[in-house]
Backbone as CSV, one residue per row, in Angstrom:
resi,resn,N_x,N_y,N_z,CA_x,CA_y,CA_z,C_x,C_y,C_z
1,MET,19.750,-148.969,110.983,20.530,-147.723,111.409,21.967,-147.006,111.711
2,ILE,22.250,-147.771,112.281,23.566,-147.416,113.334,24.711,-148.066,112.199
3,GLN,24.551,-149.285,111.808,25.648,-149.794,111.001,25.487,-149.345,109.711
4,SER,24.258,-149.314,108.767,24.050,-148.503,107.734,24.303,-146.843,107.527
5,LYS,23.599,-146.340,108.132,23.944,-144.984,108.250,25.137,-144.256,109.236
6,GLY,25.041,-144.629,109.868,25.950,-144.044,110.953,25.608,-143.441,112.750
7,ILE,23.995,-144.048,112.582,23.689,-142.951,113.839,23.862,-143.951,115.064
8,THR,24.024,-143.340,116.024,24.662,-143.992,117.136,23.299,-144.452,118.002
9,ALA,23.918,-145.440,118.980,22.314,-145.874,119.490,21.742,-145.199,120.408
10,GLY,22.510,-144.444,121.221,21.412,-142.909,122.053,20.310,-141.883,120.555
11,GLN,20.485,-142.133,119.892,20.577,-141.684,118.477,18.961,-142.119,117.885
12,THR,19.638,-143.575,118.192,18.653,-144.395,117.392,17.109,-144.508,118.241
13,ILE,17.240,-144.592,119.604,16.339,-144.625,120.562,15.362,-143.852,120.612
14,TRP,15.404,-143.036,120.121,15.170,-141.153,119.567,13.972,-141.494,118.786
15,ILE,14.348,-142.851,117.615,13.481,-142.861,116.445,11.663,-142.796,116.647
16,PRO,11.453,-143.995,117.248,10.390,-144.250,117.640,9.193,-143.335,118.364
17,ALA,10.003,-142.031,119.597,9.549,-141.166,120.272,8.765,-139.990,118.334
18,PHE,10.034,-139.824,117.540,9.912,-139.312,116.622,8.366,-139.122,116.591
19,PHE,8.094,-140.829,116.147,6.930,-141.323,115.306,6.254,-140.816,116.757
20,ALA,6.195,-140.992,117.505,4.536,-140.990,118.390,4.238,-139.793,118.236
21,VAL,5.120,-138.541,118.465,5.358,-137.350,118.710,4.725,-136.929,117.040
22,GLY,4.519,-137.207,115.657,3.927,-137.530,114.887,2.188,-137.194,115.063
23,MET,2.222,-138.940,115.633,0.591,-139.835,116.141,0.187,-138.195,116.979
24,LEU,1.091,-137.991,117.878,0.258,-137.399,119.482,-0.605,-135.736,118.178
25,LEU,0.408,-135.837,117.666,0.136,-133.872,116.621,-0.755,-134.103,115.862
26,PHE,-0.858,-134.955,114.935,-1.876,-135.466,113.976,-2.673,-136.036,113.601
27,THR,-3.504,-136.877,114.828,-4.125,-137.746,114.422,-5.618,-136.762,114.854
28,ASN,-6.038,-135.817,115.841,-6.963,-135.566,115.962,-6.657,-134.215,114.357
29,PRO,-6.174,-133.803,114.029,-6.129,-132.839,112.636,-6.558,-134.184,111.620
30,ALA,-6.228,-135.211,111.770,-6.138,-136.363,110.148,-8.017,-136.748,110.904
31,GLY,-7.921,-136.807,111.885,-9.727,-137.156,112.177,-10.833,-136.116,111.710
32,LEU,-10.285,-134.754,111.826,-11.238,-133.165,111.354,-11.067,-133.546,109.742
33,LEU,-10.457,-133.751,109.025,-9.620,-133.396,107.834,-10.906,-134.699,107.756
34,GLY,-10.867,-135.935,108.089,-11.589,-136.928,107.507,-13.034,-136.862,107.633
35,ASP,-13.262,-136.314,108.789,-14.551,-135.875,109.196,-15.339,-134.781,107.433
36,ARG,-14.231,-133.664,107.395,-14.922,-133.294,106.206,-14.836,-133.202,104.915
37,VAL,-13.887,-134.035,104.361,-13.354,-134.899,103.444,-13.948,-135.960,102.865
38,GLY,-14.149,-136.773,103.993,-14.072,-138.000,103.834,-12.685,-139.150,104.263
39,HIS,-13.446,-140.413,104.995,-12.643,-140.939,105.662,-11.257,-141.549,104.382
40,LEU,-11.818,-142.221,103.415,-11.002,-142.889,103.318,-10.357,-142.039,102.291
41,LEU,-10.869,-140.894,101.066,-9.692,-140.404,100.438,-8.196,-139.851,101.914
42,THR,-8.763,-139.596,103.033,-8.390,-138.708,104.239,-6.358,-140.112,104.422
43,MET,-7.417,-141.072,104.139,-7.019,-142.600,104.638,-5.919,-142.589,103.093
44,ARG,-6.135,-142.156,101.831,-5.238,-142.462,101.211,-4.097,-141.695,100.665
45,SER,-4.712,-140.489,101.233,-3.890,-138.776,101.091,-2.566,-139.767,102.147
46,LEU,-2.891,-139.656,103.569,-1.725,-139.931,104.935,-1.344,-140.979,104.354
47,ALA,-1.380,-141.956,103.531,-0.692,-143.144,103.336,0.039,-142.606,102.211
48,VAL,-0.565,-141.931,101.279,0.411,-141.581,99.852,1.730,-141.110,100.634
49,VAL,1.552,-139.782,101.832,2.550,-139.565,102.259,3.500,-140.237,103.109
50,GLY,2.851,-141.207,103.903,3.310,-141.705,104.692,4.935,-143.097,103.959
51,ALA,4.018,-143.800,103.069,5.060,-144.294,102.122,5.812,-143.716,101.702
52,THR,5.819,-142.908,101.199,7.107,-141.643,100.407,7.751,-141.719,102.149
53,MET,7.505,-141.323,102.825,8.551,-141.200,104.374,9.192,-142.114,103.995
54,VAL,8.493,-143.377,104.340,8.683,-144.645,104.275,10.135,-145.044,103.229
55,LEU,9.860,-144.804,101.810,11.286,-145.122,100.926,11.755,-144.361,101.035
56,GLY,11.896,-142.886,101.996,12.816,-141.987,102.095,13.752,-142.365,102.692
57,PHE,13.005,-143.111,103.639,14.418,-143.552,104.912,15.374,-144.147,103.790
58,VAL,15.254,-145.116,102.879,16.594,-145.962,102.228,17.146,-144.471,101.891
59,PHE,16.871,-143.406,101.092,17.623,-142.852,100.897,18.052,-141.286,102.029
60,LEU,17.545,-141.087,102.639,18.098,-140.110,103.743,19.510,-140.836,104.802
61,ASP,20.534,-140.101,104.618,21.111,-139.896,105.929,21.972,-139.084,106.618
62,SER,20.906,-138.200,107.067,21.449,-136.885,107.769,20.297,-137.860,108.908
63,TYR,20.998,-137.547,110.085,19.876,-138.273,111.041,18.497,-137.084,111.470
64,PRO,18.980,-135.153,111.740,18.579,-134.886,111.293,16.727,-134.476,110.075
65,ALA,17.204,-134.929,109.227,16.177,-135.366,108.266,15.243,-136.561,108.542
66,THR,16.171,-137.525,108.770,15.375,-139.487,109.168,14.430,-138.996,110.462
67,GLY,14.755,-137.784,111.089,13.815,-138.052,112.617,13.007,-136.924,112.009
68,LEU,12.946,-136.409,111.264,11.523,-135.337,110.384,10.911,-136.361,109.530
69,ALA,11.175,-137.281,108.606,10.534,-138.606,107.709,9.579,-139.138,108.264
70,VAL,10.485,-139.412,109.782,9.668,-140.755,110.608,8.774,-139.779,111.633
71,LEU,8.953,-138.332,112.038,7.682,-137.379,112.446,7.125,-137.855,111.663
72,VAL,6.927,-137.206,110.815,5.781,-137.105,109.128,5.344,-138.583,109.240
73,ALA,6.485,-139.798,109.256,5.512,-140.777,108.911,4.351,-141.257,110.135
74,GLY,4.873,-140.773,111.370,4.243,-141.192,112.206,3.010,-140.015,112.658
75,ALA,3.278,-138.707,112.137,1.365,-137.894,111.825,0.104,-138.581,110.825
76,THR,0.915,-139.480,109.697,0.237,-139.963,108.090,-0.463,-140.964,109.480
77,LEU,1.007,-142.470,109.109,0.902,-144.113,109.014,0.070,-144.208,110.152
78,GLY,0.187,-143.004,111.627,0.088,-143.365,112.476,-1.598,-142.707,112.685
79,SER,-2.212,-141.555,112.024,-3.361,-141.058,112.340,-3.978,-142.365,111.252
80,ILE,-3.607,-143.428,110.741,-4.461,-143.897,109.893,-6.173,-145.106,110.434
81,SER,-4.924,-145.397,111.440,-5.633,-146.315,111.962,-7.395,-145.676,113.090
82,PRO,-7.300,-144.541,113.689,-8.148,-143.981,113.729,-9.574,-143.132,113.372
83,VAL,-8.529,-143.139,112.408,-9.349,-142.248,111.226,-10.250,-143.565,110.188
84,SER,-9.906,-145.062,110.176,-10.511,-146.022,109.660,-11.525,-146.303,110.519
85,LEU,-11.543,-145.754,111.892,-12.151,-146.481,113.005,-13.344,-145.462,112.547
86,ALA,-13.044,-144.793,112.485,-14.432,-143.040,112.452,-15.165,-143.597,110.910
87,LEU,-14.512,-144.288,110.328,-14.848,-144.646,108.310,-15.978,-145.450,108.634
88,GLN,-15.292,-146.789,109.926,-16.358,-147.711,110.065,-18.006,-147.151,110.779
89,GLY,-17.471,-146.806,111.574,-18.502,-145.742,112.599,-19.402,-144.717,111.007
90,VAL,-19.346,-144.626,110.653,-19.979,-143.617,109.910,-21.273,-145.259,108.439
91,SER,-19.868,-145.517,108.585,-20.177,-145.986,107.095,-20.961,-147.128,107.350
92,LEU,-21.174,-148.364,108.951,-21.862,-149.493,108.539,-22.948,-149.265,109.722
93,GLN,-23.864,-149.888,109.085,-25.304,-150.257,110.170,-25.097,-151.070,111.236
94,ALA,-25.330,-150.733,112.155,-25.268,-150.318,113.828,-25.374,-151.948,113.733
95,GLU,-26.197,-152.878,113.450,-25.981,-153.930,113.390,-24.465,-154.947,112.858
96,ASP,-23.553,-154.131,111.749,-22.794,-154.648,111.160,-21.270,-154.403,111.958
97,TYR,-21.965,-153.436,112.767,-20.060,-152.764,113.259,-19.439,-153.502,114.089
98,SER,-19.856,-154.109,115.291,-19.347,-155.059,115.679,-18.464,-155.974,115.662
99,ARG,-18.889,-156.562,114.208,-18.252,-157.867,112.777,-17.417,-156.865,111.928
100,GLY,-17.595,-155.852,111.535,-16.446,-154.377,111.135,-15.647,-154.543,112.295
101,THR,-15.595,-153.841,113.257,-14.606,-153.685,113.911,-14.056,-155.000,114.678
102,SER,-15.153,-155.592,114.675,-14.178,-157.402,115.031,-12.944,-157.844,114.004
103,ILE,-13.068,-157.464,112.752,-12.295,-157.989,111.571,-11.346,-157.244,111.742
104,TYR,-12.015,-156.074,112.073,-10.450,-154.862,111.782,-9.184,-155.575,113.187
105,ASN,-9.727,-155.581,114.110,-8.876,-155.755,115.379,-8.294,-157.126,115.075
106,THR,-9.053,-157.701,114.405,-8.444,-159.484,113.865,-7.238,-159.255,112.901
107,PHE,-6.771,-158.405,112.014,-6.164,-158.655,111.249,-5.353,-157.294,111.255
108,TYR,-5.693,-156.911,112.612,-4.747,-155.273,113.135,-3.716,-156.207,114.069
109,ALA,-4.748,-156.982,114.700,-3.482,-158.215,115.613,-2.716,-159.143,115.214
110,LEU,-3.612,-159.590,113.746,-2.637,-160.429,112.709,-1.110,-159.668,112.280
111,GLY,-1.546,-158.716,112.102,-0.094,-157.734,111.378,0.208,-157.431,112.369
112,MET,0.563,-157.194,113.854,1.572,-156.944,114.476,1.720,-158.083,115.076
113,LEU,1.455,-158.860,115.176,1.799,-160.626,115.650,3.689,-160.974,114.807
114,LEU,2.594,-160.514,113.156,3.616,-161.614,111.921,4.568,-160.420,111.151
115,GLY,4.010,-158.668,110.777,4.704,-158.187,110.835,5.823,-157.866,111.485
116,PRO,6.180,-157.821,112.702,7.815,-157.645,113.184,8.861,-159.137,112.102
117,LYS,8.017,-160.171,112.708,9.011,-161.392,112.497,8.955,-161.670,111.066
118,ILE,8.046,-161.047,110.083,8.323,-161.340,108.686,9.300,-160.411,108.350
119,SER,9.152,-158.592,108.766,10.469,-157.191,108.810,12.004,-158.322,108.915
120,ALA,12.045,-159.156,110.055,13.278,-159.105,110.565,13.648,-159.993,109.865
121,GLU,13.031,-161.376,109.050,13.456,-162.346,108.134,13.325,-161.641,107.223
122,ILE,13.609,-160.122,106.483,13.651,-159.948,104.930,14.473,-158.614,105.589
123,PHE,14.911,-158.460,106.651,16.123,-157.907,106.664,17.160,-158.172,107.027
124,GLU,16.917,-159.550,107.730,18.425,-160.253,108.074,19.096,-160.959,106.752
125,HIS,17.513,-161.091,106.047,18.100,-162.043,104.725,18.684,-160.808,103.242
126,HIS,17.966,-159.690,103.550,17.897,-159.064,102.413,18.722,-157.719,102.644
127,GLY,18.602,-157.266,104.168,19.233,-155.997,104.163,18.121,-154.889,104.331
128,GLY,18.193,-154.189,105.113,17.306,-152.657,105.398,16.182,-151.897,104.214
129,ALA,17.249,-151.982,103.360,16.374,-151.703,102.285,15.050,-151.788,101.567
130,MET,15.517,-153.442,101.183,15.173,-154.047,100.967,13.282,-154.100,102.383
131,MET,13.456,-154.361,102.927,12.624,-154.186,104.420,11.959,-153.213,104.033
132,LEU,12.555,-152.189,103.710,11.572,-150.568,103.468,10.541,-150.795,102.428
133,TYR,11.717,-151.431,101.173,10.660,-151.794,100.038,9.717,-152.438,100.645
134,HIS,9.454,-153.081,100.930,8.591,-154.315,101.325,7.399,-153.444,102.054
135,LEU,7.583,-152.593,102.595,6.803,-151.808,103.699,5.792,-150.432,102.374
136,VAL,6.883,-149.938,101.679,5.997,-149.022,101.323,5.225,-150.395,100.234
137,ALA,5.859,-151.192,99.689,5.253,-152.140,99.238,3.422,-152.308,99.423
138,LEU,3.048,-152.535,101.049,2.515,-152.973,101.724,1.158,-151.495,101.727
139,TRP,1.882,-149.846,101.770,1.604,-149.153,101.949,0.556,-149.258,100.349
140,ALA,1.553,-149.672,99.688,0.676,-149.548,97.912,-0.190,-149.915,97.609
141,GLY,-0.015,-151.438,98.121,-1.587,-152.055,98.194,-2.955,-151.503,99.372
142,PHE,-2.700,-151.005,99.831,-3.746,-150.264,100.787,-3.555,-149.391,99.844
143,ILE,-3.398,-148.232,99.643,-3.679,-146.953,98.947,-4.487,-148.255,97.297
144,LEU,-3.774,-148.687,96.850,-4.871,-149.294,95.765,-6.041,-149.922,96.243
145,PHE,-6.550,-150.171,97.403,-7.167,-150.989,97.965,-8.244,-149.613,98.162
146,SER,-7.284,-148.192,98.306,-9.252,-147.393,99.057,-9.190,-146.856,97.463
147,VAL,-8.778,-146.465,96.652,-8.824,-146.726,95.773,-9.952,-147.235,94.761
148,ILE,-10.010,-147.946,94.808,-10.677,-149.796,94.329,-11.710,-149.833,95.170
149,PHE,-12.077,-149.583,96.330,-13.320,-149.646,97.680,-13.486,-147.575,97.395
150,TYR,-13.253,-146.671,96.887,-13.424,-145.505,97.729,-14.976,-145.109,97.147
151,ARG,-16.388,-145.774,97.207,-17.433,-145.480,97.257,-17.825,-146.254,98.220
152,ASP,-17.471,-147.102,99.490,-17.637,-147.471,100.545,-17.422,-146.198,101.498
153,ASP,-16.912,-145.151,101.355,-16.964,-143.635,101.791,-18.430,-142.888,102.282
154,PRO,-19.086,-142.955,102.784,-19.763,-142.231,102.601,-19.927,-140.918,102.093
155,ALA,-18.626,-140.232,102.225,-18.086,-138.631,101.650,-18.342,-139.212,100.045
156,ALA,-17.466,-140.079,99.445,-17.653,-140.593,97.699,-19.201,-140.134,97.157
157,GLY,-20.259,-140.518,98.258,-21.662,-140.308,97.673,-21.978,-138.446,97.628
158,ALA,-21.776,-138.141,98.350,-21.836,-136.590,99.106,-20.942,-136.342,97.862
159,THR,-19.992,-136.186,97.703,-19.147,-135.445,96.641,-19.952,-135.897,95.607
160,ARG,-20.154,-136.300,94.737,-20.637,-137.402,93.323,-22.247,-136.846,93.478
161,ALA,-22.948,-136.614,94.203,-24.560,-136.082,94.515,-23.970,-134.231,93.978
162,ALA,-22.678,-133.354,94.944,-22.066,-132.373,94.738,-22.099,-131.946,93.187
163,ILE,-21.993,-132.478,92.406,-20.742,-132.207,91.518,-22.781,-132.277,90.711
């Protein structure tokens, strides 16, 4: 951001704070929304908005616009994990819950270990825009996954029954 967008080092330091503020402000409302309309549908909607914000980073040049996009990305993408755990709580049988959360935590940890290295390699060899495109592609994969497995959300059955 410093080199490509002319943002100062002092301004860059605030970017993670914008993300965190978005998470803090929206995680509980996202959870309530998930309880009301379905967790998987909520996660899909959050991912669409969040991926759009990440894609927007490529084109945004103003610091205030970037800060707002990061805040919205935090509100949406940062809320997906707690909503996902809520979905596991309502959709898994008690005997499957520990295995389900174990698998979730394994993949989460794997992403935390490999994600920064992969992103750094893409950034180093192809630039910041390509790194952001790869993140958008990952979120697009998640969105596709949520469409394919929409029946795994107990709310999907309730919606079908009401129709």
